[in-house]
Amino acid sequence: MRLTLELAEHIAASRPGAGALAAARLALTDYLACAIAGSRGSDFQRFKAAFLPGAGKGQALVIGSAARVDPTTAALLNGYSGHALDYDDVHASMRGHPGTVLFPALLAARRGESAERVLEAFVVGLEVAGRLGLSLGPSHYERGFHATSTVGSAAAAAAVAWLRGLPPQDIAKALSLGATQGAGLRGQFGTEVKPFHAAMAARAGLEAVAMVEAGLSGSESLLDGPTGFIALMGFDSAAPEKLLPGWGAPWQIEAPGLIFKEFACCTATHCAAQAMLHLIAQHDPAAEEVAAVTVTFPPGGDAALITGPAPETGVEGRFSVEYVLARALLDRRLSVAAFDETHVSAAALALAARVTRRWDQSAPRQSNDPKTRFAEVALTLTDGRCLTRRETAVRGLSDPSEKFLDATGQNQTLLAQIRSMQSVADFDRFLSLLASAEL
């Protein structure tokens, strides 16, 4: 019954290197691009209306707003805006979205720490998220939990505890208090509640450390044993032996690393989308020439795609591979606007109805190993031709800077600050630029 404490000791001893910090700067760039764009949506405005009136006084920044609030409300709001578009980063080990949990918690938790230390804390939190994801195994996600929230709560607690320099015993308590708040169900995918999962986790991590600092002491071994977090939430795939070996060698932010999304929809659609866009670029089939589309996944490859071929809105369409492929055919690209709250057009629904999913039962189950991911798209044209393309990896963006500049109206000054900031004064200037920017 020492696994939680051993994890806490690894966290306390963590010292991320230059490569990990460079990757963290890219992650912050991507998070802010998503949060700034997400803060403009009507769903975020409704969410903000639910929580802002009851917010406590404070100086914590709400991205895209002039409001200054207490830290827990800021973490909640900034977590929601970062995940509102489903355009934010993805991590394979975690099987979730760490940036929109960890950065809101750290921004709200900061008490004058340097920019470099905040970035280091993000790396440590992501290490915890990735390793907890590996320890839970595939059953956690497949049975319906949303790891962004369930895993993210403990990871955010770890990041904030490391930022504050807590000793291992207190970090263990923070992990415990974060993990016990872990919640979030995939049944909410395609609704306005999904971003609340990220918001809950960011707030939970912040509150876990606040409780420890106030002297509350929960279990110090909540990850351990048959009634611990890993065993209960991992079901038949729990593998606690994967939690600690090779810690930081390399860091999870470096390998497998983060995927910065190219499209504002569920990552499980991206290989299929890439395949369709390749076929469009190579062969230029008109939508009316397409008689049928077949998309093939490995078993488990479409577990997150809970919306079928008839989504009512673009938000629901984020989790419909049929809609994604239909919009790609109609628009010849996939814009952020394709996945907004607008009702789906009759043309998109008619084309989505021609898409059929199938599963290659001879292929390894994807959830057992992310490297087995693939999607194969076959277009049957009205003239009898069949065009086929198979994609085996989500490419993502190597650098989300253009995504950031698009979201911020080409704010090169803020981008340059993110890329270079190191000191306390640097981070203070970053916050000032972020607060004063016309977003």
CSV table of C-alpha atoms in Angstrom, one decimal:
chain,number,residue,atom,x,y,z
A,1,MET,CA,0.0,0.0,0.0
A,2,ARG,CA,2.8,2.4,-0.9
A,3,LEU,CA,2.0,3.1,-4.6
A,4,THR,CA,0.4,6.5,-4.0
A,5,LEU,CA,3.3,7.7,-1.8
A,6,GLU,CA,5.9,6.3,-4.3
A,7,LEU,CA,4.2,8.3,-7.1
A,8,ALA,CA,4.2,11.4,-4.8
A,9,GLU,CA,8.0,10.9,-4.3
A,10,HIS,CA,8.5,10.7,-8.1
A,11,ILE,CA,6.5,13.8,-8.5
A,12,ALA,CA,8.4,15.8,-5.9
A,13,ALA,CA,11.8,14.7,-7.4
A,14,SER,CA,10.8,15.6,-11.0
A,15,ARG,CA,13.0,18.1,-12.8
A,16,PRO,CA,11.9,18.4,-16.5
A,17,GLY,CA,14.6,19.2,-19.0
A,18,ALA,CA,14.8,21.7,-21.9
A,19,GLY,CA,13.1,19.4,-24.5
A,20,ALA,CA,10.1,18.9,-22.3
A,21,LEU,CA,9.8,22.6,-21.6
A,22,ALA,CA,9.9,23.4,-25.3
A,23,ALA,CA,7.0,21.0,-25.8
A,24,ALA,CA,5.1,22.6,-22.9
A,25,ARG,CA,5.4,26.0,-24.7
A,26,LEU,CA,3.7,24.5,-27.8
A,27,ALA,CA,1.0,23.0,-25.5
A,28,LEU,CA,0.3,26.4,-23.9
A,29,THR,CA,0.1,27.9,-27.4
A,30,ASP,CA,-2.5,25.3,-28.5
A,31,TYR,CA,-4.5,25.6,-25.2
A,32,LEU,CA,-4.8,29.3,-25.5
A,33,ALA,CA,-5.8,29.1,-29.2
A,34,CYS,CA,-8.6,26.8,-28.2
A,35,ALA,CA,-9.6,28.7,-25.1
A,36,ILE,CA,-9.7,32.1,-26.7
A,37,ALA,CA,-11.8,30.8,-29.7
A,38,GLY,CA,-13.9,28.8,-27.3
A,39,SER,CA,-14.6,31.8,-25.1
A,40,ARG,CA,-16.6,33.4,-28.0
A,41,GLY,CA,-19.1,30.6,-28.2
A,42,SER,CA,-22.7,30.9,-26.9
A,43,ASP,CA,-22.3,27.7,-25.0
A,44,PHE,CA,-19.4,29.2,-23.0
A,45,GLN,CA,-21.5,32.4,-22.4
A,46,ARG,CA,-24.3,30.2,-20.9
A,47,PHE,CA,-21.8,28.3,-18.8
A,48,LYS,CA,-20.2,31.6,-17.6
A,49,ALA,CA,-23.7,32.9,-16.8
A,50,ALA,CA,-24.3,29.9,-14.5
A,51,PHE,CA,-21.1,30.5,-12.5
A,52,LEU,CA,-19.9,34.1,-12.7
A,53,PRO,CA,-22.7,35.6,-10.6
A,54,GLY,CA,-21.7,33.5,-7.6
A,55,ALA,CA,-17.9,33.9,-8.1
A,56,GLY,CA,-15.8,35.1,-5.2
A,57,LYS,CA,-13.6,38.1,-5.4
A,58,GLY,CA,-10.1,37.7,-6.7
A,59,GLN,CA,-7.6,38.6,-9.3
A,60,ALA,CA,-7.7,35.3,-11.3
A,61,LEU,CA,-8.0,35.8,-15.1
A,62,VAL,CA,-10.9,34.5,-17.1
A,63,ILE,CA,-9.7,34.1,-20.7
A,64,GLY,CA,-11.7,36.2,-23.2
A,65,SER,CA,-13.3,38.3,-20.4
A,66,ALA,CA,-12.6,41.4,-18.4
A,67,ALA,CA,-13.8,39.5,-15.3
A,68,ARG,CA,-11.4,38.9,-12.4
A,69,VAL,CA,-12.6,36.1,-10.0
A,70,ASP,CA,-11.5,33.7,-7.3
A,71,PRO,CA,-9.1,30.9,-8.5
A,72,THR,CA,-11.5,28.0,-8.4
A,73,THR,CA,-14.1,29.8,-10.6
A,74,ALA,CA,-11.3,30.9,-13.0
A,75,ALA,CA,-10.1,27.3,-13.3
A,76,LEU,CA,-13.6,26.1,-14.0
A,77,LEU,CA,-14.3,28.7,-16.7
A,78,ASN,CA,-10.9,28.4,-18.4
A,79,GLY,CA,-11.3,24.7,-18.4
A,80,TYR,CA,-14.6,24.9,-20.1
A,81,SER,CA,-13.5,27.4,-22.8
A,82,GLY,CA,-10.5,25.3,-23.7
A,83,HIS,CA,-12.6,22.2,-24.4
A,84,ALA,CA,-15.6,24.0,-25.8
A,85,LEU,CA,-14.7,23.4,-29.5
A,86,ASP,CA,-13.2,20.0,-29.0
A,87,TYR,CA,-10.2,21.4,-30.8
A,88,ASP,CA,-7.7,21.0,-28.0
A,89,ASP,CA,-4.7,18.6,-27.6
A,90,VAL,CA,-4.9,14.9,-27.2
A,91,HIS,CA,-2.6,12.5,-25.4
A,92,ALA,CA,-2.6,8.8,-26.3
A,93,SER,CA,-1.5,7.4,-22.9
A,94,MET,CA,-4.1,9.4,-21.0
A,95,ARG,CA,-6.7,8.9,-23.8
A,96,GLY,CA,-7.8,12.4,-23.1
A,97,HIS,CA,-7.1,16.2,-23.3
A,98,PRO,CA,-4.6,17.3,-20.7
A,99,GLY,CA,-3.9,20.9,-21.7
A,100,THR,CA,-7.4,22.2,-21.0
A,101,VAL,CA,-7.3,20.7,-17.5
A,102,LEU,CA,-3.7,21.4,-16.4
A,103,PHE,CA,-3.2,24.9,-17.7
A,104,PRO,CA,-6.4,26.4,-16.2
A,105,ALA,CA,-5.5,24.8,-12.8
A,106,LEU,CA,-1.9,26.2,-13.0
A,107,LEU,CA,-2.9,29.6,-14.1
A,108,ALA,CA,-5.4,29.9,-11.2
A,109,ALA,CA,-2.9,28.4,-8.7
A,110,ARG,CA,0.1,30.6,-9.5
A,111,ARG,CA,1.4,32.7,-6.6
A,112,GLY,CA,4.2,34.5,-8.2
A,113,GLU,CA,6.1,31.5,-9.6
A,114,SER,CA,8.3,31.9,-12.7
A,115,ALA,CA,7.1,31.1,-16.2
A,116,GLU,CA,9.6,28.3,-16.3
A,117,ARG,CA,8.3,26.7,-13.1
A,118,VAL,CA,4.7,26.9,-14.4
A,119,LEU,CA,5.7,25.1,-17.6
A,120,GLU,CA,7.6,22.5,-15.6
A,121,ALA,CA,4.5,21.9,-13.5
A,122,PHE,CA,2.6,21.2,-16.6
A,123,VAL,CA,5.1,18.6,-17.7
A,124,VAL,CA,4.9,16.9,-14.3
A,125,GLY,CA,1.1,17.0,-14.4
A,126,LEU,CA,1.1,15.5,-17.9
A,127,GLU,CA,3.4,12.7,-16.7
A,128,VAL,CA,0.9,11.8,-14.0
A,129,ALA,CA,-2.0,11.9,-16.5
A,130,GLY,CA,-0.2,9.7,-19.0
A,131,ARG,CA,1.0,7.1,-16.5
A,132,LEU,CA,-2.4,6.9,-14.8
A,133,GLY,CA,-4.0,6.4,-18.2
A,134,LEU,CA,-1.5,3.5,-18.9
A,135,SER,CA,-2.3,2.0,-15.5
A,136,LEU,CA,-6.0,2.1,-16.0
A,137,GLY,CA,-5.7,0.4,-19.4
A,138,PRO,CA,-8.4,0.4,-22.1
A,139,SER,CA,-11.4,-0.8,-20.1
A,140,HIS,CA,-11.8,2.5,-18.3
A,141,TYR,CA,-12.6,4.4,-21.5
A,142,GLU,CA,-14.4,1.6,-23.2
A,143,ARG,CA,-16.9,1.2,-20.3
A,144,GLY,CA,-17.9,4.8,-20.6
A,145,PHE,CA,-15.6,7.1,-18.5
A,146,HIS,CA,-14.1,10.3,-19.9
A,147,ALA,CA,-10.5,10.2,-18.9
A,148,THR,CA,-10.0,14.0,-19.4
A,149,SER,CA,-12.0,14.4,-16.2
A,150,THR,CA,-11.4,11.1,-14.3
A,151,VAL,CA,-7.6,11.1,-14.8
A,152,GLY,CA,-7.4,14.8,-15.1
A,153,SER,CA,-8.5,15.5,-11.6
A,154,ALA,CA,-5.6,13.7,-10.0
A,155,ALA,CA,-3.2,15.0,-12.6
A,156,ALA,CA,-4.2,18.6,-12.0
A,157,ALA,CA,-3.8,18.0,-8.2
A,158,ALA,CA,-0.3,16.7,-8.9
A,159,ALA,CA,0.7,19.7,-11.1
A,160,VAL,CA,-0.5,22.3,-8.6
A,161,ALA,CA,1.1,20.4,-5.7
A,162,TRP,CA,4.4,20.3,-7.6
A,163,LEU,CA,4.1,24.0,-8.4
A,164,ARG,CA,3.6,24.8,-4.7
A,165,GLY,CA,6.6,22.7,-3.7
A,166,LEU,CA,4.7,20.4,-1.4
A,167,PRO,CA,6.5,17.5,0.2
A,168,PRO,CA,5.7,13.9,-0.9
A,169,GLN,CA,3.3,13.1,1.9
A,170,ASP,CA,1.2,16.2,1.1
A,171,ILE,CA,1.4,15.4,-2.6
A,172,ALA,CA,0.0,11.9,-1.8
A,173,LYS,CA,-2.9,13.6,0.0
A,174,ALA,CA,-3.5,15.9,-3.0
A,175,LEU,CA,-3.5,13.0,-5.4
A,176,SER,CA,-6.0,11.3,-3.1
A,177,LEU,CA,-8.3,14.3,-3.0
A,178,GLY,CA,-8.0,14.8,-6.7
A,179,ALA,CA,-8.7,11.2,-7.6
A,180,THR,CA,-11.8,10.9,-5.3
A,181,GLN,CA,-13.3,13.8,-7.3
A,182,GLY,CA,-12.7,12.1,-10.7
A,183,ALA,CA,-15.9,11.9,-12.7
A,184,GLY,CA,-17.1,12.3,-16.3
A,185,LEU,CA,-19.1,10.0,-18.6
A,186,ARG,CA,-18.7,9.6,-22.3
A,187,GLY,CA,-22.5,9.6,-22.7
A,188,GLN,CA,-22.2,13.4,-22.6
A,189,PHE,CA,-20.1,13.5,-25.8
A,190,GLY,CA,-21.7,15.7,-28.4
A,191,THR,CA,-23.4,17.9,-25.8
A,192,GLU,CA,-22.5,21.2,-24.0
A,193,VAL,CA,-21.7,19.2,-20.9
A,194,LYS,CA,-18.6,17.5,-22.3
A,195,PRO,CA,-16.4,20.7,-21.8
A,196,PHE,CA,-17.7,20.7,-18.2
A,197,HIS,CA,-15.7,17.5,-17.6
A,198,ALA,CA,-12.4,19.4,-18.3
A,199,ALA,CA,-13.7,22.3,-16.1
A,200,MET,CA,-14.5,20.0,-13.2
A,201,ALA,CA,-11.1,18.4,-13.3
A,202,ALA,CA,-9.2,21.7,-13.4
A,203,ARG,CA,-11.3,22.9,-10.4
A,204,ALA,CA,-10.9,19.6,-8.6
A,205,GLY,CA,-7.1,19.7,-8.8
A,206,LEU,CA,-7.0,23.2,-7.4
A,207,GLU,CA,-9.4,22.4,-4.6
A,208,ALA,CA,-7.5,19.2,-3.7
A,209,VAL,CA,-4.3,21.2,-3.0
A,210,ALA,CA,-6.3,23.9,-1.2
A,211,MET,CA,-7.7,21.3,1.2
A,212,VAL,CA,-4.3,19.8,1.9
A,213,GLU,CA,-2.9,23.2,2.6
A,214,ALA,CA,-5.8,23.9,5.0
A,215,GLY,CA,-4.9,20.8,6.9
A,216,LEU,CA,-7.5,18.3,5.7
A,217,SER,CA,-6.1,14.8,5.3
A,218,GLY,CA,-7.8,12.1,3.3
A,219,SER,CA,-6.4,8.7,2.5
A,220,GLU,CA,-2.7,8.8,1.5
A,221,SER,CA,-3.0,5.5,-0.4
A,222,LEU,CA,-6.1,6.0,-2.6
A,223,LEU,CA,-4.4,4.7,-5.8
A,224,ASP,CA,-3.5,1.4,-4.0
A,225,GLY,CA,-5.1,-1.9,-3.4
A,226,PRO,CA,-8.4,-3.6,-4.5
A,227,THR,CA,-10.5,-0.6,-3.5
A,228,GLY,CA,-8.1,2.0,-4.9
A,229,PHE,CA,-8.6,4.3,-7.9
A,230,ILE,CA,-6.6,2.1,-10.3
A,231,ALA,CA,-8.3,-1.2,-9.5
A,232,LEU,CA,-11.8,0.2,-9.4
A,233,MET,CA,-11.5,2.5,-12.4
A,234,GLY,CA,-9.4,0.1,-14.5
A,235,PHE,CA,-11.7,-2.8,-14.2
A,236,ASP,CA,-10.2,-5.9,-15.9
A,237,SER,CA,-7.4,-4.0,-17.6
A,238,ALA,CA,-5.9,-2.3,-14.4
A,239,ALA,CA,-2.1,-2.4,-14.5
A,240,PRO,CA,-0.6,-0.5,-11.6
A,241,GLU,CA,2.8,-1.9,-12.5
A,242,LYS,CA,2.9,0.6,-15.4
A,243,LEU,CA,2.6,3.6,-13.2
A,244,LEU,CA,6.3,4.3,-12.2
A,245,PRO,CA,8.9,2.5,-14.3
A,246,GLY,CA,10.8,4.8,-16.6
A,247,TRP,CA,9.4,7.9,-15.1
A,248,GLY,CA,10.5,10.9,-17.2
A,249,ALA,CA,12.7,8.9,-19.4
A,250,PRO,CA,11.4,10.2,-21.7
A,251,TRP,CA,8.7,12.5,-20.4
A,252,GLN,CA,5.2,11.7,-21.6
A,253,ILE,CA,5.1,15.1,-23.2
A,254,GLU,CA,8.0,14.0,-25.4
A,255,ALA,CA,6.9,10.4,-26.1
A,256,PRO,CA,4.2,9.7,-27.1
A,257,GLY,CA,3.8,13.4,-27.0
A,258,LEU,CA,0.8,15.6,-27.6
A,259,ILE,CA,-1.4,15.7,-30.8
A,260,PHE,CA,-2.4,19.2,-31.7
A,261,LYS,CA,-5.6,18.9,-33.6
A,262,GLU,CA,-6.0,19.9,-37.2
A,263,PHE,CA,-9.8,19.6,-37.1
A,264,ALA,CA,-12.3,20.7,-34.4
A,265,CYS,CA,-13.9,17.3,-33.9
A,266,CYS,CA,-13.2,14.0,-32.1
A,267,THR,CA,-9.8,12.6,-32.7
A,268,ALA,CA,-11.3,9.2,-33.6
A,269,THR,CA,-12.6,10.8,-36.8
A,270,HIS,CA,-9.2,12.3,-37.8
A,271,CYS,CA,-7.7,9.3,-39.7
A,272,ALA,CA,-10.9,9.0,-41.7
A,273,ALA,CA,-11.0,12.7,-42.3
A,274,GLN,CA,-7.4,12.7,-43.5
A,275,ALA,CA,-8.2,9.8,-45.8
A,276,MET,CA,-11.2,11.6,-47.3
A,277,LEU,CA,-9.3,14.8,-47.8
A,278,HIS,CA,-6.5,12.9,-49.5
A,279,LEU,CA,-8.9,11.3,-51.9
A,280,ILE,CA,-10.5,14.7,-52.7
A,281,ALA,CA,-7.1,16.2,-53.4
A,282,GLN,CA,-6.0,13.3,-55.6
A,283,HIS,CA,-9.2,12.6,-57.5
A,284,ASP,CA,-11.6,15.6,-56.9
A,285,PRO,CA,-14.9,13.6,-56.8
A,286,ALA,CA,-18.0,15.8,-56.6
A,287,ALA,CA,-20.4,15.0,-53.8
A,288,GLU,CA,-23.1,14.1,-56.3
A,289,GLU,CA,-20.7,11.5,-57.9
A,290,VAL,CA,-20.4,9.6,-54.6
A,291,ALA,CA,-22.9,6.7,-54.4
A,292,ALA,CA,-21.6,5.2,-51.2
A,293,VAL,CA,-18.9,5.6,-48.6
A,294,THR,CA,-17.5,2.8,-46.4
A,295,VAL,CA,-15.2,3.6,-43.5
A,296,THR,CA,-13.4,0.7,-41.8
A,297,PHE,CA,-12.0,0.9,-38.3
A,298,PRO,CA,-10.1,-1.6,-36.1
A,299,PRO,CA,-12.3,-3.0,-33.3
A,300,GLY,CA,-12.7,-0.2,-30.7
A,301,GLY,CA,-11.5,2.4,-33.1
A,302,ASP,CA,-14.7,4.3,-33.1
A,303,ALA,CA,-15.6,3.9,-29.4
A,304,ALA,CA,-15.9,7.6,-28.9
A,305,LEU,CA,-18.1,8.2,-32.0
A,306,ILE,CA,-21.4,7.8,-30.2
A,307,THR,CA,-23.4,10.0,-32.7
A,308,GLY,CA,-24.7,8.2,-35.7
A,309,PRO,CA,-25.3,9.5,-39.3
A,310,ALA,CA,-28.0,12.0,-38.3
A,311,PRO,CA,-26.6,14.6,-35.9
A,312,GLU,CA,-28.9,17.6,-35.3
A,313,THR,CA,-26.1,20.1,-34.9
A,314,GLY,CA,-22.4,20.5,-35.8
A,315,VAL,CA,-21.6,20.0,-32.1
A,316,GLU,CA,-23.2,16.5,-32.2
A,317,GLY,CA,-21.4,16.1,-35.6
A,318,ARG,CA,-18.0,16.2,-33.9
A,319,PHE,CA,-18.7,12.6,-32.8
A,320,SER,CA,-20.2,11.4,-36.1
A,321,VAL,CA,-17.7,10.1,-38.6
A,322,GLU,CA,-20.5,10.0,-41.1
A,323,TYR,CA,-21.1,13.7,-40.7
A,324,VAL,CA,-17.4,14.5,-40.8
A,325,LEU,CA,-16.9,12.7,-44.1
A,326,ALA,CA,-20.0,14.3,-45.5
A,327,ARG,CA,-18.8,17.8,-44.6
A,328,ALA,CA,-15.4,17.1,-46.1
A,329,LEU,CA,-17.0,16.1,-49.4
A,330,LEU,CA,-19.3,19.0,-49.4
A,331,ASP,CA,-16.8,21.7,-48.3
A,332,ARG,CA,-13.6,20.2,-49.6
A,333,ARG,CA,-12.1,21.0,-46.2
A,334,LEU,CA,-13.1,20.8,-42.5
A,335,SER,CA,-13.4,24.2,-40.9
A,336,VAL,CA,-14.1,25.0,-37.3
A,337,ALA,CA,-17.5,26.4,-38.4
A,338,ALA,CA,-18.6,22.9,-39.6
A,339,PHE,CA,-18.8,21.9,-35.9
A,340,ASP,CA,-20.7,24.8,-34.4
A,341,GLU,CA,-24.2,24.9,-33.0
A,342,THR,CA,-25.8,25.4,-36.4
A,343,HIS,CA,-28.3,22.8,-37.4
A,344,VAL,CA,-27.0,20.3,-39.9
A,345,SER,CA,-28.1,20.9,-43.5
A,346,ALA,CA,-30.2,18.6,-45.5
A,347,ALA,CA,-27.4,18.1,-48.0
A,348,ALA,CA,-25.0,17.0,-45.2
A,349,LEU,CA,-27.5,14.6,-43.8
A,350,ALA,CA,-28.3,13.1,-47.1
A,351,LEU,CA,-24.6,12.5,-47.8
A,352,ALA,CA,-23.9,11.2,-44.3
A,353,ALA,CA,-26.7,8.6,-44.8
A,354,ARG,CA,-24.6,7.1,-47.6
A,355,VAL,CA,-21.7,6.4,-45.2
A,356,THR,CA,-21.4,2.9,-43.7
A,357,ARG,CA,-19.1,1.9,-40.8
A,358,ARG,CA,-17.5,-1.5,-40.7
A,359,TRP,CA,-14.9,-3.1,-38.5
A,360,ASP,CA,-12.0,-5.3,-39.5
A,361,GLN,CA,-12.3,-8.1,-36.9
A,362,SER,CA,-8.9,-9.5,-38.0
A,363,ALA,CA,-7.1,-6.3,-36.8
A,364,PRO,CA,-5.8,-5.8,-33.3
A,365,ARG,CA,-8.1,-4.0,-31.0
A,366,GLN,CA,-7.1,-0.3,-31.1
A,367,SER,CA,-7.6,0.4,-27.5
A,368,ASN,CA,-5.0,-2.1,-26.5
A,369,ASP,CA,-2.3,-0.2,-28.4
A,370,PRO,CA,-2.7,3.3,-29.9
A,371,LYS,CA,-0.2,2.3,-32.6
A,372,THR,CA,-2.9,0.0,-34.1
A,373,ARG,CA,-5.1,3.0,-35.0
A,374,PHE,CA,-6.3,3.2,-38.6
A,375,ALA,CA,-9.2,4.2,-40.8
A,376,GLU,CA,-9.8,3.2,-44.3
A,377,VAL,CA,-12.2,5.2,-46.5
A,378,ALA,CA,-13.6,3.7,-49.7
A,379,LEU,CA,-15.7,5.8,-52.1
A,380,THR,CA,-17.9,4.1,-54.6
A,381,LEU,CA,-18.7,6.5,-57.4
A,382,THR,CA,-21.7,6.5,-59.7
A,383,ASP,CA,-19.6,5.5,-62.6
A,384,GLY,CA,-18.5,2.3,-60.8
A,385,ARG,CA,-15.1,3.3,-59.8
A,386,CYS,CA,-13.9,2.7,-56.2
A,387,LEU,CA,-11.4,5.1,-54.6
A,388,THR,CA,-9.6,3.9,-51.4
A,389,ARG,CA,-7.3,5.5,-48.9
A,390,ARG,CA,-6.0,4.1,-45.6
A,391,GLU,CA,-4.5,6.3,-42.8
A,392,THR,CA,-2.7,4.8,-39.8
A,393,ALA,CA,-1.8,7.8,-37.7
A,394,VAL,CA,-3.4,11.1,-36.7
A,395,ARG,CA,-0.9,13.6,-38.0
A,396,GLY,CA,-2.0,16.7,-36.1
A,397,LEU,CA,-0.1,20.0,-36.3
A,398,SER,CA,3.6,20.1,-35.5
A,399,ASP,CA,3.3,23.7,-34.4
A,400,PRO,CA,0.0,25.3,-33.3
A,401,SER,CA,1.2,28.8,-33.8
A,402,GLU,CA,-1.0,29.5,-36.9
A,403,LYS,CA,-3.9,28.2,-35.0
A,404,PHE,CA,-3.1,30.6,-32.2
A,405,LEU,CA,-2.6,33.5,-34.5
A,406,ASP,CA,-6.0,32.8,-36.2
A,407,ALA,CA,-7.7,32.8,-32.8
A,408,THR,CA,-6.0,36.0,-31.5
A,409,GLY,CA,-6.2,38.2,-34.6
A,410,GLN,CA,-2.5,37.7,-35.4
A,411,ASN,CA,-1.2,38.6,-32.0
A,412,GLN,CA,2.5,38.1,-32.6
A,413,THR,CA,3.5,39.9,-29.4
A,414,LEU,CA,1.7,37.4,-27.2
A,415,LEU,CA,3.0,34.5,-29.2
A,416,ALA,CA,6.6,35.7,-28.9
A,417,GLN,CA,6.1,36.1,-25.1
A,418,ILE,CA,4.9,32.5,-24.8
A,419,ARG,CA,7.9,31.2,-26.8
A,420,SER,CA,10.5,33.1,-24.7
A,421,MET,CA,9.2,33.7,-21.2
A,422,GLN,CA,11.2,32.3,-18.3
A,423,SER,CA,11.2,34.5,-15.2
A,424,VAL,CA,8.6,35.8,-12.8
A,425,ALA,CA,8.5,39.1,-14.6
A,426,ASP,CA,8.1,37.3,-17.9
A,427,PHE,CA,5.0,35.5,-16.7
A,428,ASP,CA,3.5,38.6,-15.3
A,429,ARG,CA,4.0,40.3,-18.6
A,430,PHE,CA,2.4,37.3,-20.4
A,431,LEU,CA,-0.7,37.6,-18.1
A,432,SER,CA,-0.9,41.3,-18.8
A,433,LEU,CA,-0.7,40.8,-22.5
A,434,LEU,CA,-3.3,38.0,-22.3
A,435,ALA,CA,-5.6,40.2,-20.2
A,436,SER,CA,-5.3,43.3,-22.4
A,437,ALA,CA,-5.5,41.6,-25.8
A,438,GLU,CA,-8.6,42.3,-27.9
A,439,LEU,CA,-9.7,38.7,-28.1
